[in-house]
Amino acid sequence: MKFFAFAAASVVALGTAFSAQAQQLRLSHQWSTADVRHKVAEMIAEEVEAADVGLSIRIFPSASLFSATEQYQPVSRGQLDMTVYPLSYAGGLRPEFNLTLMPGIVRNHDHAARLNKSEFMQRLEDLMAEDDIMVLVHGYLAGGFASKGDCITRPEHMEGRTVRAAGRGFEQMLAAAGASISSMASSEIYNGMQTGVLDAVNTSSSSFVSFRLYEQVDCYTPAGDIALWFMYQPLLMNKSTFEGLSQEQQEVLLAASARAEEWYLEQAKIDDERSVEVFSNNDVQIAEMTAEDFEAWRMLATESAYQDFLSQVPNGQELLDLAFSVE
């Protein structure tokens, strides 16, 4: 009897060890393997693997597992473990998330980093927690405009154009400026420009480069000292899945995520500069937005995007006030 008890215990122990060794998290995102957001995921996966705590992360880039816009709900339901995801894509589910891609809220990257640690962001994290989702890596990316033909720096430059804008707030602002809106994921922009469906686009510096949009445009208005476009694009994880990990696994994952977050911020600044270099090297004209241009856009956003947001979100003014309280 002792032998059989020992054998049974050994089988259980071996099974537990094998299970730990075989535990693999699935992480999905829409970008190419050259993109900064993939690199953030890759950094964490490599650190977790090197820690040898019975945990690994398999990355599915280029929307190869789930489509670009649908990844929030699979994570919420536990069908997907992790994603790098523009939170405003889930604005249809949680209209408060639209505030993470609203013209004129974020001024620069350092301001974005302060927002990430603020009560404003904590309110959004509380909403994610209700959906069984937690944030592992905070990150905002800046962006700008690119166009066929004339450059875009002011609202009047949008009249008659067909544009892809990232986020409900930007779509409303640009529509108010006289543009027609064609909604699509970042991964579809190149084809939209190539086929003539679009003649202008508004997206992140990183996406401008990683999707090779310099091949399809004549003018680029990048994020500089003045940036109108900032989009919150965190690395998210199913909260229950995280809580089901061992304490050692959690600590390794959190430590790796903290280092990735620091790198993400630094790289976001570098990506803005690099995008200008890449577009210039490909003979694309570079335009610059002035402080006066920025104020014209923000006034238009106040009359359009902000008003719609406040009509959709009962506590919208409180969230706006919290965002604007961060200096």
mmCIF file of C-alpha atoms in Angstrom:
data_model
loop_
_atom_site.group_PDB
_atom_site.id
_atom_site.type_symbol
_atom_site.label_atom_id
_atom_site.label_comp_id
_atom_site.label_asym_id
_atom_site.label_seq_id
_atom_site.Cartn_x
_atom_site.Cartn_y
_atom_site.Cartn_z
ATOM 1 C CA MET A 1 0.000 0.000 0.000
ATOM 2 C CA LYS A 2 2.854 2.372 0.828
ATOM 3 C CA PHE A 3 4.408 1.669 -2.564
ATOM 4 C CA PHE A 4 1.169 2.447 -4.393
ATOM 5 C CA ALA A 5 0.661 5.612 -2.330
ATOM 6 C CA PHE A 6 4.218 6.698 -3.131
ATOM 7 C CA ALA A 7 3.707 5.920 -6.826
ATOM 8 C CA ALA A 8 0.448 7.837 -6.923
ATOM 9 C CA ALA A 9 2.041 10.810 -5.203
ATOM 10 C CA SER A 10 4.913 10.713 -7.687
ATOM 11 C CA VAL A 11 2.503 10.704 -10.622
ATOM 12 C CA VAL A 12 0.682 13.723 -9.155
ATOM 13 C CA ALA A 13 3.982 15.527 -8.591
ATOM 14 C CA LEU A 14 5.182 14.769 -12.105
ATOM 15 C CA GLY A 15 1.847 15.823 -13.530
ATOM 16 C CA THR A 16 2.000 19.117 -11.621
ATOM 17 C CA ALA A 17 5.548 19.767 -12.808
ATOM 18 C CA PHE A 18 4.629 18.946 -16.386
ATOM 19 C CA SER A 19 1.590 21.229 -16.177
ATOM 20 C CA ALA A 20 3.726 24.103 -14.894
ATOM 21 C CA GLN A 21 6.313 23.568 -17.599
ATOM 22 C CA ALA A 22 3.617 23.406 -20.255
ATOM 23 C CA GLN A 23 1.693 26.506 -19.132
ATOM 24 C CA GLN A 24 1.571 28.880 -22.051
ATOM 25 C CA LEU A 25 -0.200 32.214 -22.388
ATOM 26 C CA ARG A 26 -1.469 33.407 -25.756
ATOM 27 C CA LEU A 27 -0.912 37.056 -26.696
ATOM 28 C CA SER A 28 -2.502 38.531 -29.812
ATOM 29 C CA HIS A 29 -2.080 41.880 -31.571
ATOM 30 C CA GLN A 30 -2.625 43.402 -35.009
ATOM 31 C CA TRP A 31 0.860 44.734 -35.819
ATOM 32 C CA SER A 32 3.869 43.454 -37.712
ATOM 33 C CA THR A 33 6.878 42.026 -35.894
ATOM 34 C CA ALA A 34 8.805 45.240 -36.679
ATOM 35 C CA ASP A 35 6.352 47.402 -34.718
ATOM 36 C CA VAL A 36 7.135 48.864 -31.270
ATOM 37 C CA ARG A 37 4.000 47.243 -29.826
ATOM 38 C CA HIS A 38 5.198 43.816 -30.899
ATOM 39 C CA LYS A 39 8.589 44.566 -29.362
ATOM 40 C CA VAL A 40 6.912 45.358 -26.021
ATOM 41 C CA ALA A 41 5.182 41.967 -26.079
ATOM 42 C CA GLU A 42 8.378 40.251 -27.201
ATOM 43 C CA MET A 43 10.436 41.794 -24.376
ATOM 44 C CA ILE A 44 8.031 40.424 -21.785
ATOM 45 C CA ALA A 45 7.860 36.997 -23.432
ATOM 46 C CA GLU A 46 11.644 36.722 -23.515
ATOM 47 C CA GLU A 47 12.046 37.759 -19.862
ATOM 48 C CA VAL A 48 9.345 35.350 -18.707
ATOM 49 C CA GLU A 49 10.946 32.518 -20.683
ATOM 50 C CA ALA A 50 14.418 33.296 -19.276
ATOM 51 C CA ALA A 51 13.093 33.321 -15.700
ATOM 52 C CA ASP A 52 12.262 29.597 -15.992
ATOM 53 C CA VAL A 53 9.172 29.712 -13.767
ATOM 54 C CA GLY A 54 7.077 27.278 -15.779
ATOM 55 C CA LEU A 55 5.457 29.977 -17.888
ATOM 56 C CA SER A 56 5.775 31.041 -21.506
ATOM 57 C CA ILE A 57 4.023 33.496 -23.817
ATOM 58 C CA ARG A 58 3.222 32.734 -27.439
ATOM 59 C CA ILE A 59 2.692 35.847 -29.550
ATOM 60 C CA PHE A 60 0.307 35.949 -32.512
ATOM 61 C CA PRO A 61 1.152 39.116 -34.516
ATOM 62 C CA SER A 62 -0.525 40.674 -37.562
ATOM 63 C CA ALA A 63 -4.085 39.817 -36.423
ATOM 64 C CA SER A 64 -3.333 36.144 -37.068
ATOM 65 C CA LEU A 65 -5.448 34.898 -34.148
ATOM 66 C CA PHE A 66 -8.175 37.517 -33.699
ATOM 67 C CA SER A 67 -9.084 40.479 -35.870
ATOM 68 C CA ALA A 68 -7.666 43.862 -34.914
ATOM 69 C CA THR A 69 -10.766 45.309 -33.297
ATOM 70 C CA GLU A 70 -12.273 42.264 -31.563
ATOM 71 C CA GLN A 71 -9.554 41.324 -29.084
ATOM 72 C CA TYR A 72 -10.980 43.026 -25.981
ATOM 73 C CA GLN A 73 -13.910 40.641 -25.581
ATOM 74 C CA PRO A 74 -11.855 37.432 -26.030
ATOM 75 C CA VAL A 75 -9.549 38.644 -23.250
ATOM 76 C CA SER A 76 -12.542 39.561 -21.081
ATOM 77 C CA ARG A 77 -14.020 36.088 -21.589
ATOM 78 C CA GLY A 78 -10.758 34.244 -20.991
ATOM 79 C CA GLN A 79 -10.580 33.011 -24.593
ATOM 80 C CA LEU A 80 -7.355 35.006 -25.027
ATOM 81 C CA ASP A 81 -4.831 35.653 -22.269
ATOM 82 C CA MET A 82 -3.148 38.883 -23.362
ATOM 83 C CA THR A 83 -3.274 41.570 -26.031
ATOM 84 C CA VAL A 84 -1.614 44.835 -26.987
ATOM 85 C CA TYR A 85 -4.703 46.811 -27.823
ATOM 86 C CA PRO A 86 -5.851 50.390 -28.514
ATOM 87 C CA LEU A 87 -8.384 50.738 -25.713
ATOM 88 C CA SER A 88 -10.603 53.094 -27.699
ATOM 89 C CA TYR A 89 -11.387 50.148 -30.024
ATOM 90 C CA ALA A 90 -13.596 48.945 -27.156
ATOM 91 C CA GLY A 91 -15.381 52.290 -26.939
ATOM 92 C CA GLY A 92 -18.552 50.701 -28.267
ATOM 93 C CA LEU A 93 -18.617 48.481 -25.192
ATOM 94 C CA ARG A 94 -17.398 51.107 -22.742
ATOM 95 C CA PRO A 95 -17.906 54.647 -24.087
ATOM 96 C CA GLU A 96 -15.587 55.961 -21.358
ATOM 97 C CA PHE A 97 -12.693 54.329 -23.242
ATOM 98 C CA ASN A 98 -13.202 56.786 -26.110
ATOM 99 C CA LEU A 99 -11.538 59.362 -23.889
ATOM 100 C CA THR A 100 -8.207 57.580 -24.426
ATOM 101 C CA LEU A 101 -8.247 58.823 -28.023
ATOM 102 C CA MET A 102 -9.690 62.310 -27.813
ATOM 103 C CA PRO A 103 -8.156 65.368 -29.517
ATOM 104 C CA GLY A 104 -6.308 67.775 -27.266
ATOM 105 C CA ILE A 105 -6.303 65.765 -24.011
ATOM 106 C CA VAL A 106 -2.636 64.697 -24.122
ATOM 107 C CA ARG A 107 -0.018 67.331 -24.944
ATOM 108 C CA ASN A 108 3.194 65.288 -25.099
ATOM 109 C CA HIS A 109 4.708 61.974 -24.040
ATOM 110 C CA ASP A 110 5.717 63.055 -20.539
ATOM 111 C CA HIS A 111 2.202 64.342 -19.947
ATOM 112 C CA ALA A 112 0.885 60.961 -21.143
ATOM 113 C CA ALA A 113 3.118 59.177 -18.616
ATOM 114 C CA ARG A 114 1.658 61.295 -15.818
ATOM 115 C CA LEU A 115 -1.871 60.514 -16.994
ATOM 116 C CA ASN A 116 -1.045 56.801 -16.799
ATOM 117 C CA LYS A 117 -0.393 57.155 -13.050
ATOM 118 C CA SER A 118 -3.363 59.419 -12.332
ATOM 119 C CA GLU A 119 -6.828 59.005 -10.847
ATOM 120 C CA PHE A 120 -8.166 59.442 -14.379
ATOM 121 C CA MET A 121 -6.451 56.227 -15.478
ATOM 122 C CA GLN A 122 -7.449 54.440 -12.262
ATOM 123 C CA ARG A 123 -11.104 55.081 -13.121
ATOM 124 C CA LEU A 124 -10.581 53.417 -16.495
ATOM 125 C CA GLU A 125 -8.740 50.501 -14.893
ATOM 126 C CA ASP A 126 -11.688 50.020 -12.528
ATOM 127 C CA LEU A 127 -13.962 49.657 -15.554
ATOM 128 C CA MET A 128 -11.589 47.134 -17.133
ATOM 129 C CA ALA A 129 -11.531 45.162 -13.882
ATOM 130 C CA GLU A 130 -15.318 44.842 -14.121
ATOM 131 C CA ASP A 131 -14.669 43.103 -17.459
ATOM 132 C CA ASP A 132 -12.051 40.814 -15.833
ATOM 133 C CA ILE A 133 -9.191 42.684 -17.506
ATOM 134 C CA MET A 134 -6.099 44.290 -16.001
ATOM 135 C CA VAL A 135 -3.318 46.494 -17.384
ATOM 136 C CA LEU A 136 0.213 45.100 -17.403
ATOM 137 C CA VAL A 137 1.856 47.839 -19.489
ATOM 138 C CA HIS A 138 0.606 51.402 -19.875
ATOM 139 C CA GLY A 139 1.504 53.249 -23.040
ATOM 140 C CA TYR A 140 0.435 56.145 -25.206
ATOM 141 C CA LEU A 141 1.650 56.587 -28.774
ATOM 142 C CA ALA A 142 1.583 59.892 -30.635
ATOM 143 C CA GLY A 143 0.706 60.342 -34.267
ATOM 144 C CA GLY A 144 -0.238 62.757 -36.987
ATOM 145 C CA PHE A 145 -1.685 63.079 -40.460
ATOM 146 C CA ALA A 146 -0.580 61.917 -43.893
ATOM 147 C CA SER A 147 -2.223 62.673 -47.201
ATOM 148 C CA LYS A 148 -2.169 62.413 -50.929
ATOM 149 C CA GLY A 149 -1.844 65.859 -52.489
ATOM 150 C CA ASP A 150 -1.810 68.879 -50.195
ATOM 151 C CA CYS A 151 -0.623 68.761 -46.570
ATOM 152 C CA ILE A 152 -2.929 68.758 -43.536
ATOM 153 C CA THR A 153 -2.186 71.114 -40.643
ATOM 154 C CA ARG A 154 -5.507 72.922 -40.015
ATOM 155 C CA PRO A 155 -9.206 71.938 -39.974
ATOM 156 C CA GLU A 156 -9.935 73.625 -43.310
ATOM 157 C CA HIS A 157 -7.446 71.277 -44.988
ATOM 158 C CA MET A 158 -9.853 68.361 -44.422
ATOM 159 C CA GLU A 159 -12.661 69.730 -46.601
ATOM 160 C CA GLY A 160 -13.697 67.131 -49.218
ATOM 161 C CA ARG A 161 -11.172 64.481 -48.199
ATOM 162 C CA THR A 162 -11.884 60.845 -47.382
ATOM 163 C CA VAL A 163 -9.929 60.001 -44.268
ATOM 164 C CA ARG A 164 -9.324 57.096 -41.941
ATOM 165 C CA ALA A 165 -9.220 58.447 -38.412
ATOM 166 C CA ALA A 166 -8.423 56.366 -35.366
ATOM 167 C CA GLY A 167 -11.172 56.737 -32.808
ATOM 168 C CA ARG A 168 -14.696 58.089 -32.533
ATOM 169 C CA GLY A 169 -13.567 61.496 -31.252
ATOM 170 C CA PHE A 170 -11.223 62.128 -34.172
ATOM 171 C CA GLU A 171 -13.808 60.898 -36.651
ATOM 172 C CA GLN A 172 -16.337 63.375 -35.294
ATOM 173 C CA MET A 173 -13.856 66.245 -35.293
ATOM 174 C CA LEU A 174 -12.695 65.543 -38.841
ATOM 175 C CA ALA A 175 -16.271 65.129 -40.068
ATOM 176 C CA ALA A 176 -17.038 68.523 -38.546
ATOM 177 C CA ALA A 177 -14.094 69.855 -40.567
ATOM 178 C CA GLY A 178 -15.747 68.643 -43.786
ATOM 179 C CA ALA A 179 -14.132 65.224 -44.297
ATOM 180 C CA SER A 180 -15.786 61.937 -45.203
ATOM 181 C CA ILE A 181 -14.881 59.129 -42.807
ATOM 182 C CA SER A 182 -13.892 55.599 -43.823
ATOM 183 C CA SER A 183 -13.445 53.387 -40.747
ATOM 184 C CA MET A 184 -10.896 50.584 -40.805
ATOM 185 C CA ALA A 185 -8.164 49.000 -38.672
ATOM 186 C CA SER A 186 -4.553 50.173 -38.915
ATOM 187 C CA SER A 187 -3.642 47.009 -40.796
ATOM 188 C CA GLU A 188 -6.070 47.949 -43.612
ATOM 189 C CA ILE A 189 -4.871 51.516 -44.229
ATOM 190 C CA TYR A 190 -2.199 50.694 -46.810
ATOM 191 C CA ASN A 191 -4.693 48.973 -49.079
ATOM 192 C CA GLY A 192 -7.176 51.797 -48.554
ATOM 193 C CA MET A 193 -4.626 54.368 -49.692
ATOM 194 C CA GLN A 194 -3.402 52.179 -52.548
ATOM 195 C CA THR A 195 -6.881 51.600 -53.981
ATOM 196 C CA GLY A 196 -7.998 55.206 -53.625
ATOM 197 C CA VAL A 197 -10.585 54.516 -50.926
ATOM 198 C CA LEU A 198 -8.616 56.968 -48.747
ATOM 199 C CA ASP A 199 -6.724 60.127 -49.567
ATOM 200 C CA ALA A 200 -5.801 60.979 -45.971
ATOM 201 C CA VAL A 201 -5.042 59.108 -42.760
ATOM 202 C CA ASN A 202 -4.665 59.841 -39.073
ATOM 203 C CA THR A 203 -2.743 57.239 -37.025
ATOM 204 C CA SER A 204 0.315 56.645 -34.842
ATOM 205 C CA SER A 205 3.919 57.385 -35.784
ATOM 206 C CA SER A 206 4.713 53.708 -35.317
ATOM 207 C CA SER A 207 1.909 52.578 -37.622
ATOM 208 C CA PHE A 208 2.941 55.109 -40.276
ATOM 209 C CA VAL A 209 6.314 53.363 -40.457
ATOM 210 C CA SER A 210 5.480 49.726 -39.747
ATOM 211 C CA PHE A 211 2.686 49.691 -42.362
ATOM 212 C CA ARG A 212 4.957 51.476 -44.907
ATOM 213 C CA LEU A 213 2.448 54.273 -45.514
ATOM 214 C CA TYR A 214 5.274 56.451 -46.869
ATOM 215 C CA GLU A 215 4.845 54.453 -50.079
ATOM 216 C CA GLN A 216 1.329 55.826 -50.594
ATOM 217 C CA VAL A 217 1.335 59.495 -49.490
ATOM 218 C CA ASP A 218 2.723 62.852 -50.602
ATOM 219 C CA CYS A 219 2.783 64.771 -47.313
ATOM 220 C CA TYR A 220 3.269 63.849 -43.651
ATOM 221 C CA THR A 221 2.366 66.002 -40.638
ATOM 222 C CA PRO A 222 4.138 64.216 -37.763
ATOM 223 C CA ALA A 223 3.888 64.503 -33.989
ATOM 224 C CA GLY A 224 6.388 67.135 -32.933
ATOM 225 C CA ASP A 225 6.562 69.526 -30.006
ATOM 226 C CA ILE A 226 2.847 69.980 -30.630
ATOM 227 C CA ALA A 227 0.884 66.772 -31.117
ATOM 228 C CA LEU A 228 -2.876 66.605 -31.496
ATOM 229 C CA TRP A 229 -3.103 62.810 -31.731
ATOM 230 C CA PHE A 230 -2.336 60.551 -28.766
ATOM 231 C CA MET A 231 -3.753 57.062 -28.365
ATOM 232 C CA TYR A 232 -3.602 54.826 -25.302
ATOM 233 C CA GLN A 233 -2.399 51.366 -26.374
ATOM 234 C CA PRO A 234 -1.700 49.195 -23.327
ATOM 235 C CA LEU A 235 -0.821 45.553 -22.915
ATOM 236 C CA LEU A 236 -3.832 43.927 -21.257
ATOM 237 C CA MET A 237 -4.327 40.578 -19.554
ATOM 238 C CA ASN A 238 -7.271 38.541 -18.356
ATOM 239 C CA LYS A 239 -7.396 39.279 -14.635
ATOM 240 C CA SER A 240 -8.530 35.816 -13.547
ATOM 241 C CA THR A 241 -5.757 34.204 -15.582
ATOM 242 C CA PHE A 242 -3.179 36.428 -13.889
ATOM 243 C CA GLU A 243 -4.587 35.636 -10.443
ATOM 244 C CA GLY A 244 -4.388 31.925 -11.280
ATOM 245 C CA LEU A 245 -0.618 32.104 -11.748
ATOM 246 C CA SER A 246 1.740 31.260 -8.935
ATOM 247 C CA GLN A 247 3.155 34.140 -6.894
ATOM 248 C CA GLU A 248 6.556 33.609 -8.500
ATOM 249 C CA GLN A 249 5.069 33.715 -11.991
ATOM 250 C CA GLN A 250 3.117 36.870 -11.169
ATOM 251 C CA GLU A 251 6.220 38.600 -9.823
ATOM 252 C CA VAL A 252 8.244 37.724 -12.916
ATOM 253 C CA LEU A 253 5.469 38.905 -15.228
ATOM 254 C CA LEU A 254 4.995 42.194 -13.352
ATOM 255 C CA ALA A 255 8.734 42.911 -13.227
ATOM 256 C CA ALA A 256 9.085 42.245 -16.955
ATOM 257 C CA SER A 257 6.061 44.450 -17.650
ATOM 258 C CA ALA A 258 7.480 47.331 -15.606
ATOM 259 C CA ARG A 259 10.707 47.275 -17.608
ATOM 260 C CA ALA A 260 8.769 47.049 -20.861
ATOM 261 C CA GLU A 261 6.661 50.065 -19.854
ATOM 262 C CA GLU A 262 9.765 52.218 -19.321
ATOM 263 C CA TRP A 263 11.128 51.143 -22.702
ATOM 264 C CA TYR A 264 7.755 51.747 -24.374
ATOM 265 C CA LEU A 265 7.762 55.401 -23.270
ATOM 266 C CA GLU A 266 11.320 55.967 -24.467
ATOM 267 C CA GLN A 267 10.659 54.227 -27.753
ATOM 268 C CA ALA A 268 7.447 56.173 -28.382
ATOM 269 C CA LYS A 269 9.490 59.382 -28.400
ATOM 270 C CA ILE A 270 12.107 57.836 -30.668
ATOM 271 C CA ASP A 271 9.438 56.532 -33.050
ATOM 272 C CA ASP A 272 8.126 60.060 -33.633
ATOM 273 C CA GLU A 273 11.613 61.204 -34.666
ATOM 274 C CA ARG A 274 12.278 58.082 -36.697
ATOM 275 C CA SER A 275 9.042 58.427 -38.644
ATOM 276 C CA VAL A 276 10.086 61.864 -39.869
ATOM 277 C CA GLU A 277 13.426 60.464 -41.007
ATOM 278 C CA VAL A 278 11.793 57.524 -42.809
ATOM 279 C CA PHE A 279 9.240 59.686 -44.632
ATOM 280 C CA SER A 280 11.891 62.266 -45.582
ATOM 281 C CA ASN A 281 14.142 59.532 -46.960
ATOM 282 C CA ASN A 282 11.238 58.389 -49.109
ATOM 283 C CA ASP A 283 10.736 61.865 -50.591
ATOM 284 C CA VAL A 284 7.548 62.628 -48.668
ATOM 285 C CA GLN A 285 7.012 66.304 -47.834
ATOM 286 C CA ILE A 286 7.063 67.081 -44.084
ATOM 287 C CA ALA A 287 4.595 69.651 -42.694
ATOM 288 C CA GLU A 288 4.535 71.180 -39.212
ATOM 289 C CA MET A 289 1.550 71.996 -37.016
ATOM 290 C CA THR A 290 1.789 75.316 -35.152
ATOM 291 C CA ALA A 291 0.346 76.266 -31.771
ATOM 292 C CA GLU A 292 -2.297 78.281 -33.614
ATOM 293 C CA ASP A 293 -3.197 75.227 -35.707
ATOM 294 C CA PHE A 294 -3.497 73.124 -32.553
ATOM 295 C CA GLU A 295 -5.904 75.590 -30.932
ATOM 296 C CA ALA A 296 -8.062 75.622 -34.065
ATOM 297 C CA TRP A 297 -8.332 71.822 -33.907
ATOM 298 C CA ARG A 298 -9.073 71.809 -30.174
ATOM 299 C CA MET A 299 -11.838 74.389 -30.574
ATOM 300 C CA LEU A 300 -13.412 72.237 -33.272
ATOM 301 C CA ALA A 301 -13.082 69.144 -31.064
ATOM 302 C CA THR A 302 -14.795 70.927 -28.170
ATOM 303 C CA GLU A 303 -17.766 71.681 -30.407
ATOM 304 C CA SER A 304 -17.984 68.172 -31.846
ATOM 305 C CA ALA A 305 -16.195 65.231 -30.204
ATOM 306 C CA TYR A 306 -16.378 66.503 -26.625
ATOM 307 C CA GLN A 307 -20.070 67.328 -26.857
ATOM 308 C CA ASP A 308 -20.886 63.875 -28.180
ATOM 309 C CA PHE A 309 -18.791 62.206 -25.474
ATOM 310 C CA LEU A 310 -20.634 64.109 -22.751
ATOM 311 C CA SER A 311 -23.976 63.060 -24.219
ATOM 312 C CA GLN A 312 -22.930 59.375 -24.174
ATOM 313 C CA VAL A 313 -21.298 59.123 -20.735
ATOM 314 C CA PRO A 314 -23.248 60.064 -17.576
ATOM 315 C CA ASN A 315 -20.078 60.910 -15.615
ATOM 316 C CA GLY A 316 -18.257 62.184 -18.693
ATOM 317 C CA GLN A 317 -17.605 65.684 -17.361
ATOM 318 C CA GLU A 318 -16.029 64.247 -14.217
ATOM 319 C CA LEU A 319 -13.691 62.078 -16.300
ATOM 320 C CA LEU A 320 -12.800 65.030 -18.519
ATOM 321 C CA ASP A 321 -12.073 67.149 -15.454
ATOM 322 C CA LEU A 322 -9.838 64.411 -14.052
ATOM 323 C CA ALA A 323 -7.935 64.220 -17.333
ATOM 324 C CA PHE A 324 -7.490 67.979 -17.579
ATOM 325 C CA SER A 325 -6.414 68.195 -13.931
ATOM 326 C CA VAL A 326 -3.174 66.356 -14.739
ATOM 327 C CA GLU A 327 -0.512 68.942 -15.591
#
